[in-house]
């Protein structure tokens, strides 16, 4: 098992069709003790129970620093260490530049970008004391190609911000054996795209992808396990494209 006895936190992991839950499931199968963090309405406790015994679900809002700190402290109390953080929580909004309000901008950037900073800040002191850790940040192909599928320009900006933040943290914490990497998923069939794309539109998009299909949540989960595991001990500051070849650059 790749993650035997490791402790992993996954934000936004309660949606059973989402990337976060698929990652939680695969990490648990690889021997990790998993903490699923999510908003109360997403019911992280019920999601964690689906993983089996020995995992926990915690209500946490990544836009709230105190909430992130409380969740990290609860994980430490339950499991005694924190090896991996997956910054997965994110929301999108399909609008054009001229339609973005200040409130939209705040909402979208707060979850992906501020949330990535706050949760990372909450676990880094523990990783520092362990002199080991891996943080995986879920960005998006939208950051690289300039959106154009689902999210508005503020979503692209938030996800591009995640790339910059993760790279800078990777540089800062590398000497302490804490690795920080990003994954840029292509279009993955989860609840985030539900009702936003017709079946015809999805088929049209699949035709433009070299691997000829949309991604599955498990495609991203595999990449997260790789970046959390000893298979990637010399990777930090990288951006791992998991997009079926949608963007080859
Ligand atoms: P999803 O909607 O199933 O998952 C997002 C989760 O984040 C939900 O469980 C939601 O409750 C949670 N969340 C929202 N606000 C939160 C907050 N303030 N605090 C804590 N949790 C919060 O969607 P998904 O497709 O699984 O998305 C997961 C991540 O992957 C997101 O960051 C998304 O932007 C990114 N992504 C998705 C795709 C895709 O095509 N599905 C592509 C690229 C990137």
GROMACS .gro file of C-alpha atoms and ligand atoms in nm:
model
  293
    1UNK     CA    1   0.000   0.000   0.000
    2UNK     CA    2   0.132   0.339  -0.102
    3UNK     CA    3   0.003   0.543   0.191
    4UNK     CA    4   0.016   0.297   0.478
    5UNK     CA    5  -0.049   0.473   0.814
    6UNK     CA    6  -0.031   0.816   0.656
    7UNK     CA    7  -0.285   1.081   0.750
    8UNK     CA    8  -0.454   1.271   0.467
    9UNK     CA    9  -0.688   1.571   0.476
   10UNK     CA   10  -0.908   1.640   0.175
   11UNK     CA   11  -1.104   1.964   0.155
   12UNK     CA   12  -1.434   1.968  -0.031
   13UNK     CA   13  -1.431   1.590  -0.020
   14UNK     CA   14  -1.789   1.510   0.076
   15UNK     CA   15  -1.960   1.506  -0.263
   16UNK     CA   16  -1.968   1.137  -0.351
   17UNK     CA   17  -1.943   1.212  -0.724
   18UNK     CA   18  -1.658   1.459  -0.677
   19UNK     CA   19  -1.284   1.451  -0.721
   20UNK     CA   20  -1.232   1.492  -0.348
   21UNK     CA   21  -1.436   1.188  -0.246
   22UNK     CA   22  -1.276   0.972  -0.518
   23UNK     CA   23  -0.939   1.081  -0.379
   24UNK     CA   24  -1.048   1.003  -0.023
   25UNK     CA   25  -1.162   0.656  -0.131
   26UNK     CA   26  -0.839   0.576  -0.315
   27UNK     CA   27  -0.621   0.711  -0.035
   28UNK     CA   28  -0.813   0.502   0.219
   29UNK     CA   29  -0.770   0.196  -0.005
   30UNK     CA   30  -0.396   0.270  -0.008
   31UNK     CA   31  -0.382   0.258   0.372
   32UNK     CA   32  -0.429   0.624   0.467
   33UNK     CA   33  -0.637   0.753   0.754
   34UNK     CA   34  -0.852   1.014   0.588
   35UNK     CA   35  -1.018   1.330   0.714
   36UNK     CA   36  -1.284   1.467   0.483
   37UNK     CA   37  -1.350   1.839   0.533
   38UNK     CA   38  -1.650   2.011   0.378
   39UNK     CA   39  -1.933   2.254   0.443
   40UNK     CA   40  -2.206   2.142   0.681
   41UNK     CA   41  -2.465   2.109   0.403
   42UNK     CA   42  -2.238   1.861   0.220
   43UNK     CA   43  -2.232   1.633   0.531
   44UNK     CA   44  -1.864   1.535   0.556
   45UNK     CA   45  -1.938   1.306   0.852
   46UNK     CA   46  -2.168   1.087   0.639
   47UNK     CA   47  -1.915   1.088   0.353
   48UNK     CA   48  -1.632   0.975   0.583
   49UNK     CA   49  -1.853   0.697   0.723
   50UNK     CA   50  -1.881   0.560   0.368
   51UNK     CA   51  -1.505   0.506   0.367
   52UNK     CA   52  -1.535   0.261   0.657
   53UNK     CA   53  -1.405   0.273   1.012
   54UNK     CA   54  -1.102   0.479   1.110
   55UNK     CA   55  -1.173   0.787   0.896
   56UNK     CA   56  -1.330   1.115   1.006
   57UNK     CA   57  -1.549   1.386   0.859
   58UNK     CA   58  -1.529   1.744   0.980
   59UNK     CA   59  -1.733   2.051   0.901
   60UNK     CA   60  -1.493   2.319   0.781
   61UNK     CA   61  -1.524   2.624   0.560
   62UNK     CA   62  -1.193   2.685   0.384
   63UNK     CA   63  -1.268   3.056   0.345
   64UNK     CA   64  -1.260   3.092   0.723
   65UNK     CA   65  -0.915   3.083   0.881
   66UNK     CA   66  -1.039   2.987   1.227
   67UNK     CA   67  -1.241   2.702   1.078
   68UNK     CA   68  -0.932   2.571   0.893
   69UNK     CA   69  -0.722   2.589   1.209
   70UNK     CA   70  -0.988   2.412   1.415
   71UNK     CA   71  -1.013   2.133   1.156
   72UNK     CA   72  -0.636   2.085   1.140
   73UNK     CA   73  -0.623   2.070   1.522
   74UNK     CA   74  -0.904   1.812   1.527
   75UNK     CA   75  -0.720   1.593   1.273
   76UNK     CA   76  -0.401   1.617   1.476
   77UNK     CA   77  -0.592   1.522   1.791
   78UNK     CA   78  -0.756   1.225   1.618
   79UNK     CA   79  -0.456   1.089   1.428
   80UNK     CA   80  -0.142   1.249   1.578
   81UNK     CA   81   0.012   1.368   1.248
   82UNK     CA   82  -0.072   1.517   0.909
   83UNK     CA   83   0.112   1.381   0.604
   84UNK     CA   84  -0.100   1.505   0.315
   85UNK     CA   85  -0.335   1.792   0.246
   86UNK     CA   86  -0.537   1.798  -0.075
   87UNK     CA   87  -0.667   2.149  -0.138
   88UNK     CA   88  -0.965   2.041  -0.346
   89UNK     CA   89  -1.255   2.267  -0.242
   90UNK     CA   90  -1.358   2.491  -0.528
   91UNK     CA   91  -1.662   2.648  -0.689
   92UNK     CA   92  -1.722   2.781  -1.037
   93UNK     CA   93  -1.957   3.016  -1.217
   94UNK     CA   94  -2.016   3.029  -1.593
   95UNK     CA   95  -2.020   3.404  -1.661
   96UNK     CA   96  -1.839   3.642  -1.894
   97UNK     CA   97  -1.593   3.914  -1.793
   98UNK     CA   98  -1.837   4.203  -1.804
   99UNK     CA   99  -2.089   4.017  -1.589
  100UNK     CA  100  -1.855   3.945  -1.295
  101UNK     CA  101  -1.960   4.139  -0.987
  102UNK     CA  102  -1.737   4.214  -0.691
  103UNK     CA  103  -1.930   3.959  -0.488
  104UNK     CA  104  -1.881   3.693  -0.760
  105UNK     CA  105  -1.509   3.764  -0.766
  106UNK     CA  106  -1.483   3.733  -0.388
  107UNK     CA  107  -1.688   3.413  -0.374
  108UNK     CA  108  -1.495   3.229  -0.646
  109UNK     CA  109  -1.147   3.342  -0.541
  110UNK     CA  110  -1.217   3.293  -0.173
  111UNK     CA  111  -1.286   2.920  -0.199
  112UNK     CA  112  -1.008   2.818  -0.441
  113UNK     CA  113  -0.733   3.066  -0.363
  114UNK     CA  114  -0.786   3.200  -0.010
  115UNK     CA  115  -0.898   2.848   0.092
  116UNK     CA  116  -0.575   2.697  -0.042
  117UNK     CA  117  -0.372   2.950   0.154
  118UNK     CA  118  -0.567   2.914   0.480
  119UNK     CA  119  -0.570   2.533   0.481
  120UNK     CA  120  -0.201   2.519   0.390
  121UNK     CA  121  -0.124   2.763   0.672
  122UNK     CA  122  -0.323   2.542   0.908
  123UNK     CA  123  -0.121   2.225   0.835
  124UNK     CA  124   0.226   2.364   0.762
  125UNK     CA  125   0.337   2.406   1.127
  126UNK     CA  126   0.262   2.035   1.184
  127UNK     CA  127   0.440   1.931   0.864
  128UNK     CA  128   0.730   2.153   0.964
  129UNK     CA  129   0.760   1.984   1.302
  130UNK     CA  130   0.750   1.644   1.126
  131UNK     CA  131   0.998   1.768   0.862
  132UNK     CA  132   0.779   1.599   0.604
  133UNK     CA  133   0.454   1.649   0.421
  134UNK     CA  134   0.286   1.674   0.085
  135UNK     CA  135   0.032   1.935  -0.020
  136UNK     CA  136  -0.161   1.880  -0.342
  137UNK     CA  137  -0.349   2.177  -0.483
  138UNK     CA  138  -0.628   2.124  -0.735
  139UNK     CA  139  -0.600   2.395  -0.999
  140UNK     CA  140  -0.758   2.354  -1.344
  141UNK     CA  141  -0.680   2.339  -1.714
  142UNK     CA  142  -0.886   2.657  -1.713
  143UNK     CA  143  -0.587   2.838  -1.558
  144UNK     CA  144  -0.366   2.730  -1.849
  145UNK     CA  145  -0.595   2.763  -2.149
  146UNK     CA  146  -0.787   3.070  -2.037
  147UNK     CA  147  -1.113   2.906  -1.937
  148UNK     CA  148  -1.364   2.870  -2.213
  149UNK     CA  149  -1.541   2.553  -2.102
  150UNK     CA  150  -1.732   2.619  -1.783
  151UNK     CA  151  -1.582   2.869  -1.545
  152UNK     CA  152  -1.570   3.244  -1.595
  153UNK     CA  153  -1.249   3.446  -1.611
  154UNK     CA  154  -1.253   3.491  -1.232
  155UNK     CA  155  -1.242   3.108  -1.200
  156UNK     CA  156  -0.943   3.095  -1.437
  157UNK     CA  157  -0.778   3.368  -1.231
  158UNK     CA  158  -0.843   3.184  -0.904
  159UNK     CA  159  -0.698   2.861  -1.043
  160UNK     CA  160  -0.397   3.042  -1.197
  161UNK     CA  161  -0.347   3.203  -0.856
  162UNK     CA  162  -0.338   2.856  -0.703
  163UNK     CA  163  -0.050   2.763  -0.939
  164UNK     CA  164   0.153   3.068  -0.830
  165UNK     CA  165   0.077   3.019  -0.462
  166UNK     CA  166   0.170   2.651  -0.472
  167UNK     CA  167   0.495   2.712  -0.659
  168UNK     CA  168   0.601   2.984  -0.415
  169UNK     CA  169   0.515   2.765  -0.115
  170UNK     CA  170   0.707   2.476  -0.277
  171UNK     CA  171   1.018   2.695  -0.298
  172UNK     CA  172   0.978   2.813   0.062
  173UNK     CA  173   0.913   2.474   0.221
  174UNK     CA  174   1.128   2.246   0.004
  175UNK     CA  175   1.424   2.268   0.246
  176UNK     CA  176   1.195   2.126   0.516
  177UNK     CA  177   1.103   1.823   0.308
  178UNK     CA  178   0.751   1.952   0.249
  179UNK     CA  179   0.648   1.906  -0.113
  180UNK     CA  180   0.377   2.121  -0.271
  181UNK     CA  181   0.241   2.037  -0.615
  182UNK     CA  182  -0.059   2.114  -0.835
  183UNK     CA  183  -0.289   1.907  -1.050
  184UNK     CA  184  -0.463   2.070  -1.344
  185UNK     CA  185  -0.766   1.854  -1.426
  186UNK     CA  186  -0.930   1.879  -1.764
  187UNK     CA  187  -1.306   1.835  -1.789
  188UNK     CA  188  -1.416   1.573  -1.536
  189UNK     CA  189  -1.771   1.444  -1.506
  190UNK     CA  190  -1.862   1.555  -1.151
  191UNK     CA  191  -2.145   1.755  -0.993
  192UNK     CA  192  -1.962   2.079  -1.074
  193UNK     CA  193  -2.057   2.036  -1.443
  194UNK     CA  194  -2.401   1.889  -1.372
  195UNK     CA  195  -2.673   2.065  -1.568
  196UNK     CA  196  -2.418   2.302  -1.721
  197UNK     CA  197  -2.335   2.100  -2.036
  198UNK     CA  198  -2.571   1.908  -2.265
  199UNK     CA  199  -2.485   1.551  -2.367
  200UNK     CA  200  -2.422   1.681  -2.724
  201UNK     CA  201  -2.183   1.945  -2.595
  202UNK     CA  202  -1.997   1.683  -2.387
  203UNK     CA  203  -1.966   1.456  -2.695
  204UNK     CA  204  -1.842   1.752  -2.900
  205UNK     CA  205  -1.575   1.828  -2.638
  206UNK     CA  206  -1.473   1.459  -2.613
  207UNK     CA  207  -1.402   1.463  -2.989
  208UNK     CA  208  -1.136   1.730  -2.932
  209UNK     CA  209  -0.960   1.530  -2.657
  210UNK     CA  210  -0.683   1.290  -2.772
  211UNK     CA  211  -0.796   1.023  -2.521
  212UNK     CA  212  -1.147   1.074  -2.665
  213UNK     CA  213  -1.344   1.100  -2.340
  214UNK     CA  214  -1.413   1.331  -2.050
  215UNK     CA  215  -1.216   1.259  -1.735
  216UNK     CA  216  -1.339   1.052  -1.443
  217UNK     CA  217  -1.298   1.144  -1.078
  218UNK     CA  218  -1.071   0.843  -1.033
  219UNK     CA  219  -0.832   0.981  -1.295
  220UNK     CA  220  -0.760   1.271  -1.059
  221UNK     CA  221  -0.758   1.051  -0.749
  222UNK     CA  222  -0.472   0.847  -0.897
  223UNK     CA  223  -0.268   1.160  -0.957
  224UNK     CA  224  -0.334   1.276  -0.597
  225UNK     CA  225  -0.217   0.942  -0.457
  226UNK     CA  226   0.099   0.964  -0.668
  227UNK     CA  227   0.179   1.313  -0.536
  228UNK     CA  228   0.107   1.209  -0.175
  229UNK     CA  229   0.311   0.890  -0.196
  230UNK     CA  230   0.684   0.808  -0.186
  231UNK     CA  231   0.663   0.755  -0.565
  232UNK     CA  232   0.695   1.133  -0.605
  233UNK     CA  233   0.959   1.220  -0.343
  234UNK     CA  234   1.161   1.435  -0.589
  235UNK     CA  235   0.860   1.628  -0.722
  236UNK     CA  236   0.785   1.971  -0.586
  237UNK     CA  237   0.645   2.281  -0.752
  238UNK     CA  238   0.520   2.073  -1.044
  239UNK     CA  239   0.195   2.107  -1.234
  240UNK     CA  240   0.061   1.765  -1.325
  241UNK     CA  241  -0.175   1.788  -1.622
  242UNK     CA  242  -0.452   1.528  -1.602
  243UNK     CA  243  -0.662   1.623  -1.899
  244UNK     CA  244  -0.661   1.338  -2.152
  245UNK     CA  245  -0.439   1.548  -2.376
  246UNK     CA  246  -0.694   1.831  -2.397
  247UNK     CA  247  -0.404   2.074  -2.356
  248UNK     CA  248  -0.063   1.959  -2.472
  249UNK     CA  249   0.196   2.228  -2.421
  250LIG     P1  250  -1.774   1.932  -0.656
  250LIG     O1  251  -1.871   2.045  -0.664
  250LIG     O2  252  -1.827   1.793  -0.651
  250LIG     O3  253  -1.675   1.951  -0.531
  250LIG     C1  254  -1.646   2.072  -0.469
  250LIG     C2  255  -1.660   2.053  -0.319
  250LIG     O4  256  -1.613   2.170  -0.252
  250LIG     C3  257  -1.805   2.031  -0.273
  250LIG     O5  258  -1.813   1.914  -0.193
  250LIG     C4  259  -1.837   2.157  -0.194
  250LIG     O6  260  -1.929   2.137  -0.088
  250LIG     C5  261  -1.698   2.194  -0.143
  250LIG     N1  262  -1.688   2.335  -0.101
  250LIG     C6  263  -1.738   2.444  -0.163
  250LIG     N2  264  -1.712   2.554  -0.091
  250LIG     C7  265  -1.642   2.513   0.017
  250LIG     C8  266  -1.586   2.580   0.129
  250LIG     N3  267  -1.597   2.714   0.143
  250LIG     N4  268  -1.522   2.507   0.222
  250LIG     C9  269  -1.512   2.372   0.211
  250LIG     N5  270  -1.562   2.303   0.108
  250LIG    C10  271  -1.627   2.373   0.012
  250LIG     O7  272  -1.680   1.951  -0.782
  250LIG     P2  273  -1.548   1.875  -0.831
  250LIG     O8  274  -1.558   1.872  -0.979
  250LIG     O9  275  -1.526   1.750  -0.757
  250LIG    O10  276  -1.438   1.983  -0.795
  250LIG    C11  277  -1.328   1.959  -0.710
  250LIG    C12  278  -1.218   2.057  -0.746
  250LIG    O11  279  -1.171   2.028  -0.876
  250LIG    C13  280  -1.260   2.203  -0.747
  250LIG    O12  281  -1.155   2.283  -0.695
  250LIG    C14  282  -1.277   2.232  -0.894
  250LIG    O13  283  -1.263   2.368  -0.925
  250LIG    C15  284  -1.166   2.148  -0.953
  250LIG     N6  285  -1.178   2.114  -1.094
  250LIG    C16  286  -1.284   2.042  -1.139
  250LIG    C17  287  -1.293   2.011  -1.274
  250LIG    C18  288  -1.407   1.933  -1.331
  250LIG    O14  289  -1.420   1.929  -1.455
  250LIG     N7  290  -1.490   1.870  -1.252
  250LIG    C19  291  -1.192   2.054  -1.362
  250LIG    C20  292  -1.084   2.127  -1.311
  250LIG    C21  293  -1.077   2.155  -1.176
   0.00000   0.00000   0.00000
